[in-house]
Short mmCIF file of C-alpha atoms in Angstrom, two decimals:
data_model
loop_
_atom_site.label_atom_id
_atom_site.label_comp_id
_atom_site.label_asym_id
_atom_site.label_seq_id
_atom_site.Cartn_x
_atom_site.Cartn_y
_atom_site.Cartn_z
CA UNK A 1 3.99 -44.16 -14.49
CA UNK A 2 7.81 -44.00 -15.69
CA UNK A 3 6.38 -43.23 -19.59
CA UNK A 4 4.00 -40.65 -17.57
CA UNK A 5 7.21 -38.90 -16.11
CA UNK A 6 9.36 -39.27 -19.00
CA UNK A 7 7.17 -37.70 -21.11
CA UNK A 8 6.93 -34.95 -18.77
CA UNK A 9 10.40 -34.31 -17.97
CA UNK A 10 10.73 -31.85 -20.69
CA UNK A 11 8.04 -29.82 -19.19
CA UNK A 12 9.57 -29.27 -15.40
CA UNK A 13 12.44 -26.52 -16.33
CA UNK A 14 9.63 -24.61 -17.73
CA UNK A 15 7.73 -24.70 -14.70
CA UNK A 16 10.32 -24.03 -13.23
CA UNK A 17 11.39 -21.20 -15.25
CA UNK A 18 7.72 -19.44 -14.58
CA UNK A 19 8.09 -20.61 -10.79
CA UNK A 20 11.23 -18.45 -10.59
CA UNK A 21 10.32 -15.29 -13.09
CA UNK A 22 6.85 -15.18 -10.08
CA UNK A 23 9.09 -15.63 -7.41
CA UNK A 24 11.17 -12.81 -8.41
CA UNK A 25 8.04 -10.59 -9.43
CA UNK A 26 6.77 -11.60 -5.48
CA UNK A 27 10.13 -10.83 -4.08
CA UNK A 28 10.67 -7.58 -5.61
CA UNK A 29 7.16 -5.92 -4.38
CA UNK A 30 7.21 -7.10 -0.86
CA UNK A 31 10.85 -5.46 -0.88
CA UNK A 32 9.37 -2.46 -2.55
CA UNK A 33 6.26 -2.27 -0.01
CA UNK A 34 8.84 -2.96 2.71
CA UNK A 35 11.37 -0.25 1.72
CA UNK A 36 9.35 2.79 -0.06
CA UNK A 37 6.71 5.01 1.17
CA UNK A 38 3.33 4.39 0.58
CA UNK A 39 3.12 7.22 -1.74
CA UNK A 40 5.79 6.20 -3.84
CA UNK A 41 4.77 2.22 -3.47
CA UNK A 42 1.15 3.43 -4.77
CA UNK A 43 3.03 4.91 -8.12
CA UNK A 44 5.12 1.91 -8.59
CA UNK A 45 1.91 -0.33 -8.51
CA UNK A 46 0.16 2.03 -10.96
CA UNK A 47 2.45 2.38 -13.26
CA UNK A 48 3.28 -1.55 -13.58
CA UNK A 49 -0.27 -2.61 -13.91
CA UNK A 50 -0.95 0.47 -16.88
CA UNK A 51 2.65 -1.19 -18.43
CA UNK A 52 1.14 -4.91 -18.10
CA UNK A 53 -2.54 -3.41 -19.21
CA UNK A 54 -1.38 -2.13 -22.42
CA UNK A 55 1.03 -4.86 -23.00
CA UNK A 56 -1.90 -7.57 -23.66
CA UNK A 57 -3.85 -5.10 -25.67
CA UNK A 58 -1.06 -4.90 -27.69
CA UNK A 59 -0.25 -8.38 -28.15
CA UNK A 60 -3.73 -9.46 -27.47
CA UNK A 61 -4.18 -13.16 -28.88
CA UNK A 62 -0.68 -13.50 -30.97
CA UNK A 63 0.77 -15.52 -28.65
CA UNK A 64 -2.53 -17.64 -28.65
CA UNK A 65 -1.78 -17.58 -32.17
CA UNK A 66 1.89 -18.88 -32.28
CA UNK A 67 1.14 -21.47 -30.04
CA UNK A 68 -2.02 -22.64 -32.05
CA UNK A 69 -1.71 -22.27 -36.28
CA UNK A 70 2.01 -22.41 -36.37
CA UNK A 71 3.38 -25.85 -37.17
CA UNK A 72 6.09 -25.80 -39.45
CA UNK A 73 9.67 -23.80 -38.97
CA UNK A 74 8.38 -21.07 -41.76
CA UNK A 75 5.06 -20.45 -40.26
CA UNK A 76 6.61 -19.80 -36.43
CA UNK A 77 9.43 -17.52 -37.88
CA UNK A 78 7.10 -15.74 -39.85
CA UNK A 79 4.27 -15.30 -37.84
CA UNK A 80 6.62 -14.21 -34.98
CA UNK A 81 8.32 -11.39 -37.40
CA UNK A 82 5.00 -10.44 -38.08
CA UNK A 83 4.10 -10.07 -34.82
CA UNK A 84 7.11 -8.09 -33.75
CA UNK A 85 6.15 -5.67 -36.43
CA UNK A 86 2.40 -5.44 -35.73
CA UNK A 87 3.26 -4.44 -32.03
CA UNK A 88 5.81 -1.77 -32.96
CA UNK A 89 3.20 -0.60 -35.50
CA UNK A 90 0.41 -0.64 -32.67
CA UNK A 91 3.02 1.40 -30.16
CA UNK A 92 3.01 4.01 -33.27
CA UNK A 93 -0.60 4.03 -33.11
CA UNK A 94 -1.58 4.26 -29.50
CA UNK A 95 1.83 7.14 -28.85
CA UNK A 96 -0.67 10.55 -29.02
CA UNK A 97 -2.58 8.63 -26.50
CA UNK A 98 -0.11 8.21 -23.91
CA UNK A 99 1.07 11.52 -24.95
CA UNK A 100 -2.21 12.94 -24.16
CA UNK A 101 -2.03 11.80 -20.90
CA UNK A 102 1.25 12.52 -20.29
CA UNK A 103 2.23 8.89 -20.74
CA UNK A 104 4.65 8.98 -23.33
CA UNK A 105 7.62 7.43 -21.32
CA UNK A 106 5.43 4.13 -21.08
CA UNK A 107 5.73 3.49 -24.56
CA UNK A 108 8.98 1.40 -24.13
CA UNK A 109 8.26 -0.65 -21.39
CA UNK A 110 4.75 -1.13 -23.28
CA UNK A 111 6.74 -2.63 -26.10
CA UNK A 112 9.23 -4.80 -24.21
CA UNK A 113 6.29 -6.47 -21.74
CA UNK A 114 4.73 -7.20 -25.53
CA UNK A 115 7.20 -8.64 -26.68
CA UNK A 116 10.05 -9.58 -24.90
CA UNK A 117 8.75 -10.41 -21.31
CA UNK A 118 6.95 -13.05 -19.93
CA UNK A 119 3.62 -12.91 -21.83
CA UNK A 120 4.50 -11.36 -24.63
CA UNK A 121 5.54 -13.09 -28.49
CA UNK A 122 9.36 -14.31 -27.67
CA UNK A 123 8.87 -16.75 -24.79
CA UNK A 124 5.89 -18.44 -26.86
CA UNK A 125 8.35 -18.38 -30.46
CA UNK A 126 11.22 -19.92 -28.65
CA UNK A 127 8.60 -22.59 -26.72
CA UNK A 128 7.19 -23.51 -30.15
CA UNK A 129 10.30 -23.47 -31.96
CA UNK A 130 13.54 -24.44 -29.68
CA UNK A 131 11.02 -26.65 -27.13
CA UNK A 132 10.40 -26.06 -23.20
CA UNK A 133 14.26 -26.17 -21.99
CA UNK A 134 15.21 -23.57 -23.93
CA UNK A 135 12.27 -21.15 -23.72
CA UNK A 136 12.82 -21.73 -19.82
CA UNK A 137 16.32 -20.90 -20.08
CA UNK A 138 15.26 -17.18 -22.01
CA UNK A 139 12.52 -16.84 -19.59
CA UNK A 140 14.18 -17.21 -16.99
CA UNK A 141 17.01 -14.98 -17.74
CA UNK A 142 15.01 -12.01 -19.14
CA UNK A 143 13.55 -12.27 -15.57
CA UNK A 144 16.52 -12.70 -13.75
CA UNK A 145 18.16 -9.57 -15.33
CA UNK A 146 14.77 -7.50 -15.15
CA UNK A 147 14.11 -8.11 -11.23
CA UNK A 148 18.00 -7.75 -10.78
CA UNK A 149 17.35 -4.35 -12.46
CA UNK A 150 14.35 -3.24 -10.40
CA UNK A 151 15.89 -4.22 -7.45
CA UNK A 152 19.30 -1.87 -8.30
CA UNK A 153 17.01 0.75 -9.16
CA UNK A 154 14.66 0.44 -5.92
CA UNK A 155 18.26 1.10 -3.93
CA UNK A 156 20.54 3.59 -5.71
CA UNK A 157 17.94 5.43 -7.90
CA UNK A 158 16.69 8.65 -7.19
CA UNK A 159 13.27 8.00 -8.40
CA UNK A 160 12.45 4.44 -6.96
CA UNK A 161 8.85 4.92 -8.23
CA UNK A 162 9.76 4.72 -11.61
CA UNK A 163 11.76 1.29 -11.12
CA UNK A 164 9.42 -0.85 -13.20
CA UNK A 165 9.13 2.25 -16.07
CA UNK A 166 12.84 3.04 -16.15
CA UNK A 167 14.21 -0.82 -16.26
CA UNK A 168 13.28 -1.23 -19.38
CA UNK A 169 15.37 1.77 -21.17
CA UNK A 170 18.30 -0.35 -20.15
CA UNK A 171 17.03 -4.01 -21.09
CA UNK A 172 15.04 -3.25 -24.30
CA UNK A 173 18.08 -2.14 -26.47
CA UNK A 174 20.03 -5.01 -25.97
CA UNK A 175 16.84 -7.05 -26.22
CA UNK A 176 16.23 -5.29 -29.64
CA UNK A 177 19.54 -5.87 -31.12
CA UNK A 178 19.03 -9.65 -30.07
CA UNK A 179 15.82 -9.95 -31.76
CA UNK A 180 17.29 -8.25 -34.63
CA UNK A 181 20.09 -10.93 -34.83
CA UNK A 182 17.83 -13.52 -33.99
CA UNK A 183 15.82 -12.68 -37.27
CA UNK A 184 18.94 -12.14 -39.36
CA UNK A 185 19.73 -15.63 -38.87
CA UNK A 186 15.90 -17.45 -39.38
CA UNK A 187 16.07 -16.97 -43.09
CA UNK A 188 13.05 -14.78 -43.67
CA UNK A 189 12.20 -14.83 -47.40
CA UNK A 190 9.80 -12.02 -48.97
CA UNK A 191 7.79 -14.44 -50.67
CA UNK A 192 7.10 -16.58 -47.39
CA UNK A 193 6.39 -12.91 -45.80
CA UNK A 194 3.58 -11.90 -48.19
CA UNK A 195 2.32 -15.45 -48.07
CA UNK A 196 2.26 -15.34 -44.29
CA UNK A 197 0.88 -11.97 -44.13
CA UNK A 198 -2.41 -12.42 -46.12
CA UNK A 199 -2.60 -15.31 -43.19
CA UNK A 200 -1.59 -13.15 -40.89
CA UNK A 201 -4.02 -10.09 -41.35
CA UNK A 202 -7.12 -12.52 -41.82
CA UNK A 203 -6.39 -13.26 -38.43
CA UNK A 204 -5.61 -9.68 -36.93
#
């Protein structure tokens, strides 16, 4: 029982991590439903679940991937970079889209929920390469500051609707220039790259 726990331990500030980032999510939309209209509540709703739709097409099955064929430190860098470019390439691809339907100004939060949020390719590179306590501590703060944000919005914007669209022109800057750094610092070689990528589009 104590080798049962033990070997567990490592595993409970992840939990908790996801435990708080729902929590947050939960407390945020009964606020919302308590303190909007039912008009605007109705557009918030809509607008998060097209975000959270497009954001697993986007990144449908790399995180699967991270977490399953990446084993060494090369592979999970790689693969992640690789990612984060596929995505931004996809956003490229499905932008006339939105535009058609007038749904342009999703494109960013689209892109941060693929990435950067909770099921996107981040939290799963930092689980498979830092372990659990440290993917729980980015989890957890990328939630933190994007509920924080909502909820600011919700009470001194002038479009509380667009809370969950217009968060993410604030967070997904800084998040960008963190992933950029992030990268700098991994040691990405071009060789490794090409040899990753013939991996990588057999998969894709």
């Amino acid at each position: 029982m104590i080798e049962f726990i033990n070997n567990h331990k490592k595993y409970a500030a992840y939990a908790l991590s996801v435990i708080v980032s729902r929590g947050l999510e939960y407390f945020v939309l009964f606020y919302a439903a308590f303190y909007l209209s039912k008009e605007d509540y109705g557009e918030l709703e809509f607008y998060k679940k097209i975000i959270e739709l497009f954001a697993v097409a986007l990144a449908f099955g790399l995180p699967s991937l991270l977490l399953t064929y990446t084993k060494s430190d090369n592979s999970k860098t790689h693969f992640t970079f690789l990612s984060f470019v596929y995505i931004f390439l996809l956003g490229i691809i499905i932008t006339p889209i939105l535009y058609f339907f007038n749904y342009e100004f999703l494109l960013v939060p689209i892109l941060f929920h693929a990435i950067f949020f909770n099921n996107g390719i981040m939290p799963v590179f930092f689980i498979t390469k830092s372990g659990s306590n440290i993917a729980a501590i980015y989890k957890s703060s990328v939630s933190c500051v994007f509920y924080l944000g909502i909820f600011l919005l919700l009470q001194f914007s002038d479009k509380p609707n667009l809370s969950f669209v217009n968060v993410n022109y604030f967070i997904f800057p800084l998040a960008l220039i963190f992933s950029i750094k992030l990268f700098m610092g991994q040691n990405i070689g071009y060789r490794l790259l090409l040899k990753y990528f013939s991996l990588f589009k057999n998969y894709c």
